[in-house]
PDB file of C-alpha atoms and ligand atoms in Angstrom:
ATOM      1  CA  MET A1393     101.033  83.619  69.859  1.00  0.00           C
ATOM      2  CA  LEU A1394     100.153  80.327  71.845  1.00  0.00           C
ATOM      3  CA  ILE A1395      99.074  82.227  74.945  1.00  0.00           C
ATOM      4  CA  ASP A1396     101.991  80.018  77.057  1.00  0.00           C
ATOM      5  CA  GLU A1397     104.166  82.494  75.592  1.00  0.00           C
ATOM      6  CA  ALA A1398     102.360  85.211  76.797  1.00  0.00           C
ATOM      7  CA  LEU A1399     101.919  84.841  79.607  1.00  0.00           C
ATOM      8  CA  THR A1400     105.229  83.508  79.994  1.00  0.00           C
ATOM      9  CA  THR A1401     106.724  86.745  78.338  1.00  0.00           C
ATOM     10  CA  THR A1402     104.159  89.702  79.229  1.00  0.00           C
ATOM     11  CA  ARG A1403     107.170  91.976  81.911  1.00  0.00           C
ATOM     12  CA  ALA A1404     107.201  95.064  83.225  1.00  0.00           C
ATOM     13  CA  VAL A1405     109.061  96.071  80.287  1.00  0.00           C
ATOM     14  CA  ARG A1406     109.963  99.822  81.248  1.00  0.00           C
ATOM     15  CA  ARG A1407     113.095 100.606  79.276  1.00  0.00           C
ATOM     16  CA  GLY A1408     113.084  97.941  76.706  1.00  0.00           C
ATOM     17  CA  VAL A1409     110.851 100.632  74.318  1.00  0.00           C
ATOM     18  CA  ASP A1410     110.881 102.606  71.773  1.00  0.00           C
ATOM     19  CA  LEU A1411     109.358 106.040  72.515  1.00  0.00           C
ATOM     20  CA  ARG A1412     109.342 107.262  69.807  1.00  0.00           C
ATOM     21  CA  ARG A1413     106.762 104.907  67.649  1.00  0.00           C
ATOM     22  CA  PRO A1414     103.530 106.291  68.188  1.00  0.00           C
ATOM     23  CA  VAL A1415     100.479 104.289  69.932  1.00  0.00           C
ATOM     24  CA  THR A1416      97.638 104.311  68.100  1.00  0.00           C
ATOM     25  CA  ARG A1417      94.045 104.840  70.003  1.00  0.00           C
ATOM     26  CA  ASP A1418      93.093 101.987  67.360  1.00  0.00           C
ATOM     27  CA  VAL A1419      95.735  99.215  68.412  1.00  0.00           C
ATOM     28  CA  VAL A1420      95.090 100.045  71.848  1.00  0.00           C
ATOM     29  CA  GLU A1421      91.256  99.890  71.573  1.00  0.00           C
ATOM     30  CA  ARG A1422      91.659  96.618  69.599  1.00  0.00           C
ATOM     31  CA  CYS A1423      92.923  95.325  72.953  1.00  0.00           C
ATOM     32  CA  LEU A1424      90.300  96.701  75.515  1.00  0.00           C
ATOM     33  CA  ARG A1425      88.592  94.915  73.282  1.00  0.00           C
ATOM     34  CA  MET A1426      90.313  92.005  75.055  1.00  0.00           C
ATOM     35  CA  ALA A1427      90.048  93.124  77.726  1.00  0.00           C
ATOM     36  CA  VAL A1428      86.624  93.375  78.562  1.00  0.00           C
ATOM     37  CA  GLN A1429      85.782  90.193  77.828  1.00  0.00           C
ATOM     38  CA  ALA A1430      87.482  89.317  80.921  1.00  0.00           C
ATOM     39  CA  PRO A1431      85.258  88.702  84.158  1.00  0.00           C
ATOM     40  CA  THR A1432      84.075  90.773  86.628  1.00  0.00           C
ATOM     41  CA  GLY A1433      81.906  90.494  89.874  1.00  0.00           C
ATOM     42  CA  GLY A1434      77.825  89.884  89.459  1.00  0.00           C
ATOM     43  CA  ASN A1435      78.989  90.833  85.716  1.00  0.00           C
ATOM     44  CA  ARG A1436      78.562  94.531  85.881  1.00  0.00           C
ATOM     45  CA  GLN A1437      81.048  95.384  83.718  1.00  0.00           C
ATOM     46  CA  ASP A1438      81.704  98.576  85.785  1.00  0.00           C
ATOM     47  CA  TRP A1439      85.437  99.463  84.722  1.00  0.00           C
ATOM     48  CA  ARG A1440      86.043 102.328  82.842  1.00  0.00           C
ATOM     49  CA  PHE A1441      88.953 103.265  80.681  1.00  0.00           C
ATOM     50  CA  VAL A1442      91.073 106.602  80.296  1.00  0.00           C
ATOM     51  CA  GLY A1443      93.792 106.653  77.853  1.00  0.00           C
ATOM     52  CA  ILE A1444      96.243 109.788  77.767  1.00  0.00           C
ATOM     53  CA  ASP A1445      98.208 110.736  74.547  1.00  0.00           C
ATOM     54  CA  ASP A1446      97.546 114.489  75.451  1.00  0.00           C
ATOM     55  CA  PRO A1447     101.419 115.350  76.339  1.00  0.00           C
ATOM     56  CA  GLY A1448     100.606 117.686  78.712  1.00  0.00           C
ATOM     57  CA  LEU A1449      98.136 115.938  80.685  1.00  0.00           C
ATOM     58  CA  LYS A1450     100.475 113.330  80.680  1.00  0.00           C
ATOM     59  CA  GLN A1451     103.461 115.673  82.244  1.00  0.00           C
ATOM     60  CA  THR A1452     101.271 116.486  85.180  1.00  0.00           C
ATOM     61  CA  ILE A1453     100.550 112.900  85.793  1.00  0.00           C
ATOM     62  CA  ALA A1454     105.103 111.870  85.507  1.00  0.00           C
ATOM     63  CA  ASP A1455     105.257 114.291  87.792  1.00  0.00           C
ATOM     64  CA  CYS A1456     102.422 113.235  90.011  1.00  0.00           C
ATOM     65  CA  TYR A1457     103.868 109.969  89.382  1.00  0.00           C
ATOM     66  CA  ARG A1458     107.665 111.279  89.726  1.00  0.00           C
ATOM     67  CA  ALA A1459     106.682 112.476  93.440  1.00  0.00           C
ATOM     68  CA  ALA A1460     104.850 109.621  94.398  1.00  0.00           C
ATOM     69  CA  SER A1461     107.985 107.088  93.677  1.00  0.00           C
ATOM     70  CA  VAL A1462     110.930 109.451  94.764  1.00  0.00           C
ATOM     71  CA  ALA A1463     110.928 107.844  98.087  1.00  0.00           C
ATOM     72  CA  TYR A1464     110.210 104.535  96.602  1.00  0.00           C
ATOM     73  CA  LEU A1465     112.785 104.128  94.651  1.00  0.00           C
ATOM     74  CA  ASP A1466     115.632 105.934  96.766  1.00  0.00           C
ATOM     75  CA  GLN A1467     115.306 103.532  99.772  1.00  0.00           C
ATOM     76  CA  ALA A1468     114.613  99.987  97.520  1.00  0.00           C
ATOM     77  CA  ALA A1469     118.212  98.873  96.604  1.00  0.00           C
ATOM     78  CA  ARG A1470     119.374  98.974  93.673  1.00  0.00           C
ATOM     79  CA  THR A1471     118.724  96.459  91.411  1.00  0.00           C
ATOM     80  CA  ALA A1472     117.637  95.989  87.835  1.00  0.00           C
ATOM     81  CA  ASP A1473     114.104  95.810  88.529  1.00  0.00           C
ATOM     82  CA  THR A1474     114.368  99.569  90.229  1.00  0.00           C
ATOM     83  CA  ASP A1475     116.806 100.853  87.468  1.00  0.00           C
ATOM     84  CA  SER A1476     113.936  99.660  84.950  1.00  0.00           C
ATOM     85  CA  ALA A1477     111.391 102.249  88.004  1.00  0.00           C
ATOM     86  CA  ARG A1478     113.575 104.333  87.767  1.00  0.00           C
ATOM     87  CA  PHE A1479     113.920 105.069  84.212  1.00  0.00           C
ATOM     88  CA  LEU A1480     110.202 104.528  83.750  1.00  0.00           C
ATOM     89  CA  ALA A1481     108.848 107.350  86.280  1.00  0.00           C
ATOM     90  CA  GLN A1482     112.007 109.656  85.028  1.00  0.00           C
ATOM     91  CA  ASN A1483     110.447 109.086  81.211  1.00  0.00           C
ATOM     92  CA  LEU A1484     106.735 108.413  82.146  1.00  0.00           C
ATOM     93  CA  GLU A1485     105.646 111.794  80.119  1.00  0.00           C
ATOM     94  CA  ARG A1486     107.405 110.070  77.120  1.00  0.00           C
ATOM     95  CA  VAL A1487     105.625 107.331  76.783  1.00  0.00           C
ATOM     96  CA  PRO A1488     103.219 107.369  73.636  1.00  0.00           C
ATOM     97  CA  VAL A1489      99.755 106.437  75.618  1.00  0.00           C
ATOM     98  CA  LEU A1490      98.761 105.887  79.318  1.00  0.00           C
ATOM     99  CA  LEU A1491      95.969 103.614  80.049  1.00  0.00           C
ATOM    100  CA  LEU A1492      93.861 104.498  83.784  1.00  0.00           C
ATOM    101  CA  PRO A1493      92.112 101.992  84.126  1.00  0.00           C
ATOM    102  CA  CYS A1494      88.820 102.785  86.985  1.00  0.00           C
ATOM    103  CA  ILE A1495      86.473 100.549  88.557  1.00  0.00           C
ATOM    104  CA  GLN A1496      82.745 102.667  89.771  1.00  0.00           C
ATOM    105  CA  GLY A1497      82.378 102.808  93.093  1.00  0.00           C
ATOM    106  CA  ARG A1498      84.919 104.723  95.915  1.00  0.00           C
ATOM    107  CA  HIS A1499      87.356 103.293  97.838  1.00  0.00           C
ATOM    108  CA  SER A1500      87.036 103.187 101.455  1.00  0.00           C
ATOM    109  CA  PRO A1501      89.200 101.774 104.081  1.00  0.00           C
ATOM    110  CA  THR A1502      86.703 100.554 105.898  1.00  0.00           C
ATOM    111  CA  GLU A1503      84.503  98.690 103.417  1.00  0.00           C
ATOM    112  CA  HIS A1504      84.708  95.030 104.244  1.00  0.00           C
ATOM    113  CA  PRO A1505      87.308  93.087 102.463  1.00  0.00           C
ATOM    114  CA  ALA A1506      85.026  90.961 100.357  1.00  0.00           C
ATOM    115  CA  ARG A1507      83.351  94.497  98.243  1.00  0.00           C
ATOM    116  CA  THR A1508      87.567  95.811  98.234  1.00  0.00           C
ATOM    117  CA  ALA A1509      87.991  92.117  97.214  1.00  0.00           C
ATOM    118  CA  SER A1510      85.307  92.419  93.979  1.00  0.00           C
ATOM    119  CA  ARG A1511      86.189  96.151  93.291  1.00  0.00           C
ATOM    120  CA  TYR A1512      89.143  95.040  92.216  1.00  0.00           C
ATOM    121  CA  GLY A1513      88.810  91.667  90.965  1.00  0.00           C
ATOM    122  CA  SER A1514      86.369  93.194  88.714  1.00  0.00           C
ATOM    123  CA  LEU A1515      88.704  95.356  87.105  1.00  0.00           C
ATOM    124  CA  TYR A1516      92.447  93.699  86.898  1.00  0.00           C
ATOM    125  CA  PRO A1517      91.377  90.290  85.183  1.00  0.00           C
ATOM    126  CA  ALA A1518      90.459  93.541  82.283  1.00  0.00           C
ATOM    127  CA  VAL A1519      93.874  94.812  83.032  1.00  0.00           C
ATOM    128  CA  TRP A1520      95.945  91.793  82.388  1.00  0.00           C
ATOM    129  CA  SER A1521      94.085  90.630  79.332  1.00  0.00           C
ATOM    130  CA  PHE A1522      94.845  93.631  78.016  1.00  0.00           C
ATOM    131  CA  MET A1523      98.374  94.155  79.074  1.00  0.00           C
ATOM    132  CA  LEU A1524      98.702  89.911  76.948  1.00  0.00           C
ATOM    133  CA  ALA A1525      96.852  91.357  73.782  1.00  0.00           C
ATOM    134  CA  ALA A1526      99.260  94.253  73.842  1.00  0.00           C
ATOM    135  CA  ARG A1527     101.668  91.344  74.143  1.00  0.00           C
ATOM    136  CA  ALA A1528     100.760  89.616  71.617  1.00  0.00           C
ATOM    137  CA  ARG A1529     100.381  92.884  69.335  1.00  0.00           C
ATOM    138  CA  GLY A1530     104.012  94.255  69.881  1.00  0.00           C
ATOM    139  CA  LEU A1531     103.651  96.527  72.962  1.00  0.00           C
ATOM    140  CA  ALA A1532     105.125  96.776  75.945  1.00  0.00           C
ATOM    141  CA  THR A1533     103.045  97.727  78.678  1.00  0.00           C
ATOM    142  CA  ALA A1534     104.159  97.832  82.998  1.00  0.00           C
ATOM    143  CA  PHE A1535     101.344  97.262  85.729  1.00  0.00           C
ATOM    144  CA  THR A1536     101.612 100.694  87.892  1.00  0.00           C
ATOM    145  CA  THR A1537     100.191 100.992  91.004  1.00  0.00           C
ATOM    146  CA  VAL A1538     102.157 104.485  92.591  1.00  0.00           C
ATOM    147  CA  HIS A1539     100.753 107.034  90.959  1.00  0.00           C
ATOM    148  CA  LEU A1540      97.482 106.570  93.496  1.00  0.00           C
ATOM    149  CA  VAL A1541      99.263 108.395  96.074  1.00  0.00           C
ATOM    150  CA  TYR A1542      97.761 111.319  94.546  1.00  0.00           C
ATOM    151  CA  GLU A1543      94.547 109.065  92.849  1.00  0.00           C
ATOM    152  CA  ARG A1544      93.008 112.766  93.679  1.00  0.00           C
ATOM    153  CA  GLU A1545      94.722 115.343  92.227  1.00  0.00           C
ATOM    154  CA  VAL A1546      94.898 112.952  88.700  1.00  0.00           C
ATOM    155  CA  ALA A1547      90.761 112.165  89.250  1.00  0.00           C
ATOM    156  CA  ASP A1548      90.741 116.532  88.857  1.00  0.00           C
ATOM    157  CA  LEU A1549      92.698 116.388  86.194  1.00  0.00           C
ATOM    158  CA  LEU A1550      91.359 114.403  84.294  1.00  0.00           C
ATOM    159  CA  GLY A1551      87.635 115.072  85.401  1.00  0.00           C
ATOM    160  CA  ILE A1552      86.866 112.107  87.486  1.00  0.00           C
ATOM    161  CA  PRO A1553      84.700 111.957  89.749  1.00  0.00           C
ATOM    162  CA  TYR A1554      86.966 111.011  92.688  1.00  0.00           C
ATOM    163  CA  ASP A1555      83.731 109.672  95.043  1.00  0.00           C
ATOM    164  CA  GLU A1556      82.574 108.169  92.774  1.00  0.00           C
ATOM    165  CA  VAL A1557      85.325 106.473  91.066  1.00  0.00           C
ATOM    166  CA  THR A1558      88.654 104.197  92.163  1.00  0.00           C
ATOM    167  CA  GLN A1559      91.746 104.258  89.476  1.00  0.00           C
ATOM    168  CA  GLY A1560      92.907 101.003  89.647  1.00  0.00           C
ATOM    169  CA  CYS A1561      96.611 101.152  87.919  1.00  0.00           C
ATOM    170  CA  LEU A1562      98.469 103.273  85.360  1.00  0.00           C
ATOM    171  CA  ILE A1563      99.793 101.412  82.180  1.00  0.00           C
ATOM    172  CA  PRO A1564     102.348 102.632  80.265  1.00  0.00           C
ATOM    173  CA  VAL A1565     101.996 101.916  76.516  1.00  0.00           C
ATOM    174  CA  ALA A1566     104.771 101.815  74.108  1.00  0.00           C
ATOM    175  CA  TYR A1567     106.354  99.101  71.115  1.00  0.00           C
ATOM    176  CA  ALA A1568     109.044  96.943  73.053  1.00  0.00           C
ATOM    177  CA  LYS A1569     111.995  97.162  70.918  1.00  0.00           C
ATOM    178  CA  ARG A1570     112.755  93.756  72.892  1.00  0.00           C
ATOM    179  CA  TRP A1571     111.170  91.649  75.174  1.00  0.00           C
ATOM    180  CA  PHE A1572     112.481  89.384  78.315  1.00  0.00           C
ATOM    181  CA  GLY A1573     112.095  85.893  78.833  1.00  0.00           C
ATOM    182  CA  PRO A1574     110.084  83.916  81.644  1.00  0.00           C
ATOM    183  CA  ALA A1575     110.551  85.597  85.310  1.00  0.00           C
ATOM    184  CA  PRO A1576     112.441  83.690  87.749  1.00  0.00           C
ATOM    185  CA  ARG A1577     109.986  83.134  90.250  1.00  0.00           C
ATOM    186  CA  ARG A1578     109.405  81.367  93.417  1.00  0.00           C
ATOM    187  CA  PRO A1579     108.641  77.692  92.390  1.00  0.00           C
ATOM    188  CA  VAL A1580     105.595  76.928  92.575  1.00  0.00           C
ATOM    189  CA  THR A1581     105.901  73.292  95.007  1.00  0.00           C
ATOM    190  CA  GLU A1582     107.110  76.617  97.172  1.00  0.00           C
ATOM    191  CA  VAL A1583     103.463  78.319  97.202  1.00  0.00           C
ATOM    192  CA  THR A1584     101.220  75.299  96.992  1.00  0.00           C
ATOM    193  CA  SER A1585     100.136  73.394  99.279  1.00  0.00           C
ATOM    194  CA  TRP A1586      97.141  70.968  98.843  1.00  0.00           C
ATOM    195  CA  ASN A1587      94.336  70.926 102.023  1.00  0.00           C
ATOM    196  CA  ARG A1588      95.314  72.148 104.469  1.00  0.00           C
ATOM    197  CA  TRP A1589      98.108  75.900 105.208  1.00  0.00           C
ATOM    198  CA  ARG A1590     101.901  74.975 105.133  1.00  0.00           C
ATOM    199  CA  ARG A1591     103.588  77.000 107.194  1.00  0.00           C
ATOM    200  CA  GLY A1592     107.318  78.699 105.968  1.00  0.00           C
TER     201      GLY A1592
HETATM  202  C1  FMN B 431      99.996  95.600  92.155  1.00  0.00           C
HETATM  203  C2  FMN B 431     101.131  95.914  91.420  1.00  0.00           C
HETATM  204  C3  FMN B 431     102.106  97.200  91.517  1.00  0.00           C
HETATM  205  C4  FMN B 431     102.858  97.459  90.785  1.00  0.00           C
HETATM  206  N1  FMN B 431     103.577  99.290  91.310  1.00  0.00           N
HETATM  207  C5  FMN B 431     104.621  99.232  90.169  1.00  0.00           C
HETATM  208  C6  FMN B 431     104.842 100.874  90.165  1.00  0.00           C
HETATM  209  O1  FMN B 431     104.283 101.552  90.483  1.00  0.00           O
HETATM  210  N2  FMN B 431     105.730 100.848  89.963  1.00  0.00           N
HETATM  211  C7  FMN B 431     106.214 100.128  88.662  1.00  0.00           C
HETATM  212  O2  FMN B 431     107.715 100.417  87.746  1.00  0.00           O
HETATM  213  N3  FMN B 431     106.353  98.893  88.837  1.00  0.00           N
HETATM  214  C8  FMN B 431     105.561  98.465  89.200  1.00  0.00           C
HETATM  215  N4  FMN B 431     104.549  97.177  89.483  1.00  0.00           N
HETATM  216  C9  FMN B 431     105.959  95.960  88.152  1.00  0.00           C
HETATM  217  C10 FMN B 431     106.514  94.981  89.135  1.00  0.00           C
HETATM  218  O3  FMN B 431     107.335  95.720  90.261  1.00  0.00           O
HETATM  219  C11 FMN B 431     107.120  93.887  88.093  1.00  0.00           C
HETATM  220  O4  FMN B 431     105.858  93.173  87.613  1.00  0.00           O
HETATM  221  C12 FMN B 431     107.387  92.604  89.143  1.00  0.00           C
HETATM  222  O5  FMN B 431     108.830  93.058  89.467  1.00  0.00           O
HETATM  223  C13 FMN B 431     107.727  91.894  88.284  1.00  0.00           C
HETATM  224  O6  FMN B 431     108.931  91.994  87.191  1.00  0.00           O
HETATM  225  P1  FMN B 431     108.495  91.105  85.767  1.00  0.00           P
HETATM  226  O7  FMN B 431     106.689  91.781  85.696  1.00  0.00           O
HETATM  227  O8  FMN B 431     109.004  91.989  84.738  1.00  0.00           O
HETATM  228  O9  FMN B 431     108.846  90.002  86.349  1.00  0.00           O
HETATM  229  C14 FMN B 431     103.728  96.578  90.009  1.00  0.00           C
HETATM  230  C15 FMN B 431     103.407  95.592  90.215  1.00  0.00           C
HETATM  231  C16 FMN B 431     101.908  94.673  91.069  1.00  0.00           C
HETATM  232  C17 FMN B 431     101.596  93.512  90.949  1.00  0.00           C
END
C-alpha cells in the first residue's frame, strides 16, 4: 500500500468491522514492530503496549468505557460520527483485541507543559504508526481516550503501576468489512500561516 493511500484512508473505523473474525497476537505484534520505529524523546523508547484479548478483561474495560462515554454521547449532537462512537461504546467487549499504549512516568497536571508534550509525544507517533500498519493489513482501528476517566481502575485491573505509568489511549483492533475514503477536513490554507500567526 502506498503511504499516501494509508494516510488518507486510516480513519476511526468503529462500525464497519467483523467482530467475529479473530485478530491474532501475531498480527498485532507485527504491527507493533512497525510502530516502535517511531521516534521518542531522547530515544528513550519508554513506551509499553498491553494487548487485551481476554473476554473478562475486555468486558470490564468496556464497562469503564461505557460509563465514561455515556455523558459525552448523550450531550453530543447526533451525527454519523456519534452514532459510530455509540456503536463502539456499546460493543467494545466484542472487539477481538484492545491495545492499551502506555508510557513510563505518571503525568501530573502540575508538570511543565514541555514535559507533558514530551511524554505524550513519545507515544502518539508510535500509536499512529500502529494504526497505519494495521490499516495496511486489513485491520481497522480507532484512536480513543474516553476510558482514561477510569484510568486507575483499568490500571488496577491489568496490574499496571498507576503511579509509574501513564495510559495514553485505547485502540480497538478488528478486521475491517469496508474502508472509508479520505476524510473531509478543514483546508490546509485555512489552518496554515507562514512567518506569523494568523487570527481566525
Ligand atoms: C485525541 C483523540 C481522542 C479520541 N477519543 C475518542 C474516543 O474516546 N472515542 C471514540 O469513539 N473516538 C475517539 N476519537 C476518534 C475521533 O472522534 C475521530 O478520529 C474523528 O472524529 C475523526 O474521524 P476520522 O478519523 O474517521 O476521520 C479520538 C481521536 C483523537 C485524536
